[in-house]
PDB file of C-alpha atoms (C1' of nucleotides) in Angstrom:
ATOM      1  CA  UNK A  87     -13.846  18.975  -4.145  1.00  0.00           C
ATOM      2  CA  UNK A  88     -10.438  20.594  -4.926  1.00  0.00           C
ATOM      3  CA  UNK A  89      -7.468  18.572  -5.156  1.00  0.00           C
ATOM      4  CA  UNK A  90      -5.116  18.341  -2.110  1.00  0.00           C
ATOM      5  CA  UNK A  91      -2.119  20.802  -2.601  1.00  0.00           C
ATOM      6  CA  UNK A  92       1.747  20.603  -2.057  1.00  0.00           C
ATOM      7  CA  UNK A  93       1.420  22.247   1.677  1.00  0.00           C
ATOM      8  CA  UNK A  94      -0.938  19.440   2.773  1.00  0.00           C
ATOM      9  CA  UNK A  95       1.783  16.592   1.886  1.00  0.00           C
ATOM     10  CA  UNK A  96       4.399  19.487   3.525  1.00  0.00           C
ATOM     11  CA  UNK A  97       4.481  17.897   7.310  1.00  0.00           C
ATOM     12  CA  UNK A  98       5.362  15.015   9.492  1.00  0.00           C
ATOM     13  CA  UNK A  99       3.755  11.533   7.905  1.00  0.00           C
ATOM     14  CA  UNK A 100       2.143  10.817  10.306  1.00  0.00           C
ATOM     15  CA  UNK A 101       0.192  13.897  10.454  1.00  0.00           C
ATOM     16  CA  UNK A 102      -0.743  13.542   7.054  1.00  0.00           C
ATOM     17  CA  UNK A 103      -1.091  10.050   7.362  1.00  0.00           C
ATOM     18  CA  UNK A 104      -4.290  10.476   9.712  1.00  0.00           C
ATOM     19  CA  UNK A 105      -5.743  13.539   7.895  1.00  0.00           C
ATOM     20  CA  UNK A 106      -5.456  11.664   4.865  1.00  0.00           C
ATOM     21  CA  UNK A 107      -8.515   9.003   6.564  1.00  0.00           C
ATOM     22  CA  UNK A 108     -11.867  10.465   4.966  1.00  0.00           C
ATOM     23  CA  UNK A 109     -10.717  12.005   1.932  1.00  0.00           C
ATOM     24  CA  UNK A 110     -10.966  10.511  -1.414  1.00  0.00           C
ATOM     25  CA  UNK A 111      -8.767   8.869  -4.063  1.00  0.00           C
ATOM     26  CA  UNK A 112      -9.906   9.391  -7.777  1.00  0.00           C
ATOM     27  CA  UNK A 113      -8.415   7.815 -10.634  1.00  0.00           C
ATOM     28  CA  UNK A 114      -9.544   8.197 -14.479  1.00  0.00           C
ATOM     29  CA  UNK A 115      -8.878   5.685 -16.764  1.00  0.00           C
ATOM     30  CA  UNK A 116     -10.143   6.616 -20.739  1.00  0.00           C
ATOM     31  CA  UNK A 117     -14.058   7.721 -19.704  1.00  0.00           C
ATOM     32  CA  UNK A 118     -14.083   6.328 -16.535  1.00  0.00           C
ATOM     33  CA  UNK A 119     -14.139   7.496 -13.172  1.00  0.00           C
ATOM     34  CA  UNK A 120     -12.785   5.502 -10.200  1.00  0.00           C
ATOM     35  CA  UNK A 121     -13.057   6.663  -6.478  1.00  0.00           C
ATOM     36  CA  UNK A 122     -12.530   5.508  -3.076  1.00  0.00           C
ATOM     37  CA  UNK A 123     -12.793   6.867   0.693  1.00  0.00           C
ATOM     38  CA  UNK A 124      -8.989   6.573   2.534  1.00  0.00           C
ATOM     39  CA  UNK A 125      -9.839   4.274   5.480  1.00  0.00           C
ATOM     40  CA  UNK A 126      -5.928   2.905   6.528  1.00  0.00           C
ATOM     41  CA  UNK A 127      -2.787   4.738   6.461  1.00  0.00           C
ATOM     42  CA  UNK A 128       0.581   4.118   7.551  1.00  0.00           C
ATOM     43  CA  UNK A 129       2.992   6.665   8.058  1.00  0.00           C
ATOM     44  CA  UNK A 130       6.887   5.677   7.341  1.00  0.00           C
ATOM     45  CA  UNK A 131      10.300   7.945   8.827  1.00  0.00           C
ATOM     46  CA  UNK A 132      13.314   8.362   7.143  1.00  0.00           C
ATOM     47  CA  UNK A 133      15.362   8.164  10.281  1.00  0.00           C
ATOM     48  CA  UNK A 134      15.195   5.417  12.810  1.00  0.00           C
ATOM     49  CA  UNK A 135      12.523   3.739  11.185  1.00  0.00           C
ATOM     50  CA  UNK A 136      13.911   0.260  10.564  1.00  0.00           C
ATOM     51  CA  UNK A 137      10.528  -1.034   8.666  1.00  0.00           C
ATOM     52  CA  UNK A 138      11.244   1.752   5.907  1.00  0.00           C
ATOM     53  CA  UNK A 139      12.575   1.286   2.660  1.00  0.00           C
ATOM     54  CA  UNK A 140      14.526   4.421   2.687  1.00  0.00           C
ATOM     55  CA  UNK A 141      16.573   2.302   5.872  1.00  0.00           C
ATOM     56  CA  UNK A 142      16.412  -1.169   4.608  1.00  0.00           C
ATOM     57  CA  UNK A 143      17.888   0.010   0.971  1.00  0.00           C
ATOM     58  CA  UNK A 144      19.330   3.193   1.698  1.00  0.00           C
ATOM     59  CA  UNK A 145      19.225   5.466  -1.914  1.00  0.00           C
ATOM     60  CA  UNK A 146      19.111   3.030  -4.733  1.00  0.00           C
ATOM     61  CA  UNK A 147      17.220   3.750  -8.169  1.00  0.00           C
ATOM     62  CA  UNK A 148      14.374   1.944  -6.506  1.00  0.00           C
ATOM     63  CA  UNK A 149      14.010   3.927  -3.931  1.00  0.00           C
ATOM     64  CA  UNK A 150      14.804   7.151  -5.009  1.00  0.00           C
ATOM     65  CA  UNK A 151      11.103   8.400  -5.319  1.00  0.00           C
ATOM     66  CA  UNK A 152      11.016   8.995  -1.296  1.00  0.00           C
ATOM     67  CA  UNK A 153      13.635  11.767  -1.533  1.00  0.00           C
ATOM     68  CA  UNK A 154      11.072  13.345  -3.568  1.00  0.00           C
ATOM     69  CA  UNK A 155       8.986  16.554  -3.247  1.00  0.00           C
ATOM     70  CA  UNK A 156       6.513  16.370  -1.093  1.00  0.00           C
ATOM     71  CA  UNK A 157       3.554  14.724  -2.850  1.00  0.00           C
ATOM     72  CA  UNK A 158       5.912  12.592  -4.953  1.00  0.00           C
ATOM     73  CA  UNK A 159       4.511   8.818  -5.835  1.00  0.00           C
ATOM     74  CA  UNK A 160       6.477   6.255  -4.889  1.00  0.00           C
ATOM     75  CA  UNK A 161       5.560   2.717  -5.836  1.00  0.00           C
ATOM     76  CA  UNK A 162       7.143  -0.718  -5.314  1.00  0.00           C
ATOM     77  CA  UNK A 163       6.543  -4.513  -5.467  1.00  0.00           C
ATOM     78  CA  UNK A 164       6.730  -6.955  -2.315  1.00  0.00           C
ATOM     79  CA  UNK A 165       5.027 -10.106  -2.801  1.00  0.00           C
ATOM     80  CA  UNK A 166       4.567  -9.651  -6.334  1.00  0.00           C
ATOM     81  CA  UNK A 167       1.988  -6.653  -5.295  1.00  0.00           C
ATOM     82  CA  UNK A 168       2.651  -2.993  -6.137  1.00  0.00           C
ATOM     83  CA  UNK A 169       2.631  -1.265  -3.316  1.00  0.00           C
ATOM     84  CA  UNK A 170       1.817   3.170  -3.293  1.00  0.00           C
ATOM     85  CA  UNK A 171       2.821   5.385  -1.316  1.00  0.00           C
ATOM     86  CA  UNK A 172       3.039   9.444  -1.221  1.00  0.00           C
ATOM     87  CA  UNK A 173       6.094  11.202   0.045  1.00  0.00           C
ATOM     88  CA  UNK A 174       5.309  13.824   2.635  1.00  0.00           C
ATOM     89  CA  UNK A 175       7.568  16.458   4.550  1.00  0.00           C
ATOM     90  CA  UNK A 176      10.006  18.151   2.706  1.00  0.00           C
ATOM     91  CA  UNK A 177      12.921  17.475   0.141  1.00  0.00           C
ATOM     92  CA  UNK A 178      15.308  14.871   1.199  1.00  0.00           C
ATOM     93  CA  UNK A 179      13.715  13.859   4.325  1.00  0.00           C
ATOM     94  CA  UNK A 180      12.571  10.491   2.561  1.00  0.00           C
ATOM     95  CA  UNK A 181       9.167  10.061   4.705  1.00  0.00           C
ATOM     96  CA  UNK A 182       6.334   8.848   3.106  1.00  0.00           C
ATOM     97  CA  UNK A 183       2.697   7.794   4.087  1.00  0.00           C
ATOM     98  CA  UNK A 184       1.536   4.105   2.429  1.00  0.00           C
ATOM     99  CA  UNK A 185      -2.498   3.199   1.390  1.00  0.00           C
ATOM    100  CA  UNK A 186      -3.524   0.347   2.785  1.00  0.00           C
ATOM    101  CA  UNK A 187      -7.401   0.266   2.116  1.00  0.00           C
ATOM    102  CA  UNK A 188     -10.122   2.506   0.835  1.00  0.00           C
ATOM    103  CA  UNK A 189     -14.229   2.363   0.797  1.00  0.00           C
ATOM    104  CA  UNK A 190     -14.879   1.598  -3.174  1.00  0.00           C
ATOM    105  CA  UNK A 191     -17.505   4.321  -4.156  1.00  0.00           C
ATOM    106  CA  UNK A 192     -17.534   5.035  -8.046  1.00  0.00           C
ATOM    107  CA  UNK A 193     -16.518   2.782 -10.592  1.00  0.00           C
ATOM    108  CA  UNK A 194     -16.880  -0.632  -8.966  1.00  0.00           C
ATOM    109  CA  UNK A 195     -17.646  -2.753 -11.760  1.00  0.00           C
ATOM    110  CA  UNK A 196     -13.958  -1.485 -13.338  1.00  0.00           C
ATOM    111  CA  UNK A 197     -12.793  -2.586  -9.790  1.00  0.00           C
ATOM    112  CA  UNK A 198     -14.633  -5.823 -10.006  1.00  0.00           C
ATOM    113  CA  UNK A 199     -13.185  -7.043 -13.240  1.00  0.00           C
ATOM    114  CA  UNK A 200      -9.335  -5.725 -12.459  1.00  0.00           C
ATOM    115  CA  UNK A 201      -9.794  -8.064  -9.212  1.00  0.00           C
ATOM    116  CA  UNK A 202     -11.696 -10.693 -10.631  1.00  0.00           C
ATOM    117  CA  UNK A 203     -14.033 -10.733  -7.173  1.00  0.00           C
ATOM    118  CA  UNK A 204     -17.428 -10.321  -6.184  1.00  0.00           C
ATOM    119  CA  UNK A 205     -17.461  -9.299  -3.132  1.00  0.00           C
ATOM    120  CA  UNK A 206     -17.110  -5.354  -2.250  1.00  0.00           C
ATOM    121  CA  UNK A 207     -15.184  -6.173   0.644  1.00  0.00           C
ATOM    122  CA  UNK A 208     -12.357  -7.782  -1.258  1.00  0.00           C
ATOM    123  CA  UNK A 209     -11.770  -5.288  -4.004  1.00  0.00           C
ATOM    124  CA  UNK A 210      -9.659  -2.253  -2.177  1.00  0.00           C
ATOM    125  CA  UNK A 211      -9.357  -3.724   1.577  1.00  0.00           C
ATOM    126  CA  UNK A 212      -5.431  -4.222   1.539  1.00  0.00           C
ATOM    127  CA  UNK A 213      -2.159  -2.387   0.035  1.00  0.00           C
ATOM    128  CA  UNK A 214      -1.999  -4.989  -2.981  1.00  0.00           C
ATOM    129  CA  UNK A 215      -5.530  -5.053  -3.334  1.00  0.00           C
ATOM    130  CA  UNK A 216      -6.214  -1.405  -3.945  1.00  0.00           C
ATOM    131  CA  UNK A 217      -3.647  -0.738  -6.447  1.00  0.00           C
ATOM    132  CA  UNK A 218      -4.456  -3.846  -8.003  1.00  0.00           C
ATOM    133  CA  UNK A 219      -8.441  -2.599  -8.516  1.00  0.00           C
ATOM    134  CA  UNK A 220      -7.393   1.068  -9.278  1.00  0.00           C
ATOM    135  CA  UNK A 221      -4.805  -0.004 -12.159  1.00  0.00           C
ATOM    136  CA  UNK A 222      -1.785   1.383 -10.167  1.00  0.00           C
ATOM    137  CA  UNK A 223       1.902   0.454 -10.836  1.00  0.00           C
ATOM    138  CA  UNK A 224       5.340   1.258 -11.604  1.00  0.00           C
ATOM    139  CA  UNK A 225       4.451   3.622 -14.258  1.00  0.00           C
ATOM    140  CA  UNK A 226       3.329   6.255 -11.092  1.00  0.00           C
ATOM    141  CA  UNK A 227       6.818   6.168  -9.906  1.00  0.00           C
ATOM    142  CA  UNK A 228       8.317   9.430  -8.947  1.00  0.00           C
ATOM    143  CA  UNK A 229       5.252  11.609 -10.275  1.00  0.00           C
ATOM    144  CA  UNK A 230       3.858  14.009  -8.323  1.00  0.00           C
ATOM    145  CA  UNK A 231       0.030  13.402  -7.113  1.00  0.00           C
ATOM    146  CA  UNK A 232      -0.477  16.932  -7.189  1.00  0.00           C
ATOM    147  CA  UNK A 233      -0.008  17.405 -11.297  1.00  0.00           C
ATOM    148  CA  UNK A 234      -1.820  14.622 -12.444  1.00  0.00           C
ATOM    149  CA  UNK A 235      -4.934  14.705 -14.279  1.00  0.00           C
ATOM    150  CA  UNK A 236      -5.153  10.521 -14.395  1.00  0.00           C
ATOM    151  CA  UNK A 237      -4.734   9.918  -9.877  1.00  0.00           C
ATOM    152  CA  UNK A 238      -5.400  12.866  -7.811  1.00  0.00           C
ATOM    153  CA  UNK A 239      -6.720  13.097  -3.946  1.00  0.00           C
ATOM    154  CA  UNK A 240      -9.391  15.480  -3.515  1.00  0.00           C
ATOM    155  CA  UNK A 241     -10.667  17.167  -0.416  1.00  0.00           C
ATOM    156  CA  UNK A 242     -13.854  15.474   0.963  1.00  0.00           C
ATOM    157  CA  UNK A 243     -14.776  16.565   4.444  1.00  0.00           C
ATOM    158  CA  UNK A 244     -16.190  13.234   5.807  1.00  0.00           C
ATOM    159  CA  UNK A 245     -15.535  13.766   9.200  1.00  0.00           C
ATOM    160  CA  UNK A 246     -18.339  11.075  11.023  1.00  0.00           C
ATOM    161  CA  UNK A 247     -15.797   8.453  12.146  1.00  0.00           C
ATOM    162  CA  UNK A 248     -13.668   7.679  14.632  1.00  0.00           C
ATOM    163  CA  UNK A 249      -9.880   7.306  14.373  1.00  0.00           C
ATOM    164  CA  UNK A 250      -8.131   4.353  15.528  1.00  0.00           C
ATOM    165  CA  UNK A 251      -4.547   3.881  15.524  1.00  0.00           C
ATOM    166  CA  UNK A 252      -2.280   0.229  16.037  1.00  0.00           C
ATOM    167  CA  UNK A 253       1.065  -0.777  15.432  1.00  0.00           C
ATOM    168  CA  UNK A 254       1.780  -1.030  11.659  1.00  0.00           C
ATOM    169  CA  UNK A 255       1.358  -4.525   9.896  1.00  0.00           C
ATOM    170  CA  UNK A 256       3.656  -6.602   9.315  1.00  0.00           C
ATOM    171  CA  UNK A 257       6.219  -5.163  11.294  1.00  0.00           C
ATOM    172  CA  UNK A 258       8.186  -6.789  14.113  1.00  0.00           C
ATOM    173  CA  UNK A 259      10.377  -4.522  15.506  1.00  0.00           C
ATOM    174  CA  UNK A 260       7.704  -1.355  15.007  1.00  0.00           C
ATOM    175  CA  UNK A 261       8.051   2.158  16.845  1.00  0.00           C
ATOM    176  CA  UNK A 262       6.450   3.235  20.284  1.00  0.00           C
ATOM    177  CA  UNK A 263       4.144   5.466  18.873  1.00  0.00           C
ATOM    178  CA  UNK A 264       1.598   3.363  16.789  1.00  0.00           C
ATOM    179  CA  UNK A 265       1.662   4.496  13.071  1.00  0.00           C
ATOM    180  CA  UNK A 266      -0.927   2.705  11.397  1.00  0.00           C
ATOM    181  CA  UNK A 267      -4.165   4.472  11.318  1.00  0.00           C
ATOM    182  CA  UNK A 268      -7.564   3.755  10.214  1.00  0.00           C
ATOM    183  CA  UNK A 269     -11.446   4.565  10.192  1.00  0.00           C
ATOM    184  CA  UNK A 270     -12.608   2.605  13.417  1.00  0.00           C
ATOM    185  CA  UNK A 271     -15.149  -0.565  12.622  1.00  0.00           C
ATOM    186  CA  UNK A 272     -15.171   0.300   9.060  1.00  0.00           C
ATOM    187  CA  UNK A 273     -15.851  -3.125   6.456  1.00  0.00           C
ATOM    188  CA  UNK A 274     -13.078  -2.272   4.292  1.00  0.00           C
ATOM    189  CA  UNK A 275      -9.877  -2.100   6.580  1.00  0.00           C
ATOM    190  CA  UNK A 276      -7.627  -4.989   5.965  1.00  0.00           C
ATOM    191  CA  UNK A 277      -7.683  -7.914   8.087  1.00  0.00           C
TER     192      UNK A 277
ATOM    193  C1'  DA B 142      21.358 -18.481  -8.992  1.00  0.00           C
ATOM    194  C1'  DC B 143      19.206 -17.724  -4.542  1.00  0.00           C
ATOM    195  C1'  DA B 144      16.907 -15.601  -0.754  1.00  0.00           C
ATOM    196  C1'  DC B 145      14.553 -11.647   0.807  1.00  0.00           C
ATOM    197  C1'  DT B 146      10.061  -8.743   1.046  1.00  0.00           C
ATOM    198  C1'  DG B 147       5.451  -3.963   4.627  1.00  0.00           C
ATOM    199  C1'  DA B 148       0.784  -9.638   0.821  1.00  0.00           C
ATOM    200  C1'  DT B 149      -2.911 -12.454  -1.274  1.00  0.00           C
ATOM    201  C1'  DT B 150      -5.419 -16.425  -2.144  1.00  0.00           C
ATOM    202  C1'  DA B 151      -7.316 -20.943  -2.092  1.00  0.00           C
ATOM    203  C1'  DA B 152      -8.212 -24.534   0.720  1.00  0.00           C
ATOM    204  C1'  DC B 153      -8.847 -26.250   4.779  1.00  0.00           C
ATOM    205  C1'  DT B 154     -10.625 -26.875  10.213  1.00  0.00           C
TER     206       DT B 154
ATOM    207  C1'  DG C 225     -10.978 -18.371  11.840  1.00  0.00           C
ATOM    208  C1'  DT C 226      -6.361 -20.405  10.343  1.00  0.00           C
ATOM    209  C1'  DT C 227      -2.504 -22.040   7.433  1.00  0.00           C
ATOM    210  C1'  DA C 228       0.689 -22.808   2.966  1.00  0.00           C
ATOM    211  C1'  DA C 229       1.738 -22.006  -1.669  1.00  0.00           C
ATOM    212  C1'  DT C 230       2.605 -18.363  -4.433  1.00  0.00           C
ATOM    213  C1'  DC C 231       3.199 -13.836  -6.594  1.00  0.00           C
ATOM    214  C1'  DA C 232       7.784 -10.816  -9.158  1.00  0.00           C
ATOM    215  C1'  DG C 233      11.148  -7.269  -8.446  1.00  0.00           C
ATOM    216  C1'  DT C 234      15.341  -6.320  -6.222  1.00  0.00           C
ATOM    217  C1'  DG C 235      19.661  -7.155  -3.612  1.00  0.00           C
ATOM    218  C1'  DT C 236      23.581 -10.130  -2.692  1.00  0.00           C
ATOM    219  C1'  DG C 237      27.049 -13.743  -4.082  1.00  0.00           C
TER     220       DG C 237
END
DNA sequence: ACACTGATTAACT
DNA sequence: GTTAATCAGTGTG
């Protein structure tokens, strides 16, 4: 399971937004080891893409992250939830692809407690939710995924699903081409 | 000081 | 299934 390189983050979001679907999202905290299958992407443009941050704030300290390398973290709050996303295509472009839900595998009792919830389905099944149960937040900001030893994506060919693609959430005035994607009738999408 | 946000949750039918 | 109060950081006045 090798960690996903610089090239892989090095094209269009959305590209990488549906090859991210099926891989896996590891996170160590102290001893522990914290994992989840990628089942819902979106995929955000710098130009003409009025839902992004990159158009809605233009280049502000907060939003500086998404003019990043590729592979650079860029985290924010909306609704008092961090929110994480991972720059893709090259320098200065300011695309980025966000995580909206993942399939908890290892380490969901940590999950459990950092959610305060039972239920499987409600620990990583929305963008607030998952960085909530993996211990995400600001402190990511403007690191690179690639370097770290602590959060790191990891190759995992699990390739059994199919893909489905909507409009992203959330969004009223979205593109034509639907950018949200997401493993089709998997339990842990959100909604 | 106030309103905005790509969300979450409890508390209902 | 559906709604309404609420989260907290950031931008604007």
């Amino acid at each position: 399971m090798d960690i996903l390189n610089r090239e892989f983050y090095s094209r269009n979001s959305d590209k990488v937004a549906k090859e991210l679907l099926g891989k896996l999202l590891v996170r160590k905290v102290r001893d522990r080891f914290i994992s989840g299958f990628i089942v819902e992407t979106e995929a955000y443009f710098d130009k003409d893409d009025p839902a992004s941050r990159a158009a809605q704030n233009g280049r502000t300290e907060m939003t500086e992250a998404m003019w990043g390398e590729p592979g650079t973290i860029f985290v924010y709050m909306v609704h008092g939830h961090w929110m994480f996303n991972v720059v893709t295509d090259e320098k200065d472009k300011a695309s980025a692809v966000l995580f909206r839900a993942l399939k908890p595998l290892d380490g969901i009792d940590f999950m459990r407690s950092n959610r305060n919830k039972k239920d499987i389905r409600e620990l990583c099944s929305g963008p607030g939710k998952l960085t909530q149960a993996f211990d995400i937040d600001k402190s990511f900001n403007r690191k690179n995924i690639c370097e770290l030893k602590d959060l790191s994506i990891t190759d995992y060919n699990f390739k059994n699903f199919e893909l489905g693609r909507s409009k992203r959430v959330g969004v009223s005035e979205d593109l034509d081409e639907p950018m949200r994607f997401f493993v089709k009738d998997s339990k842990f999408v959100s909604r």
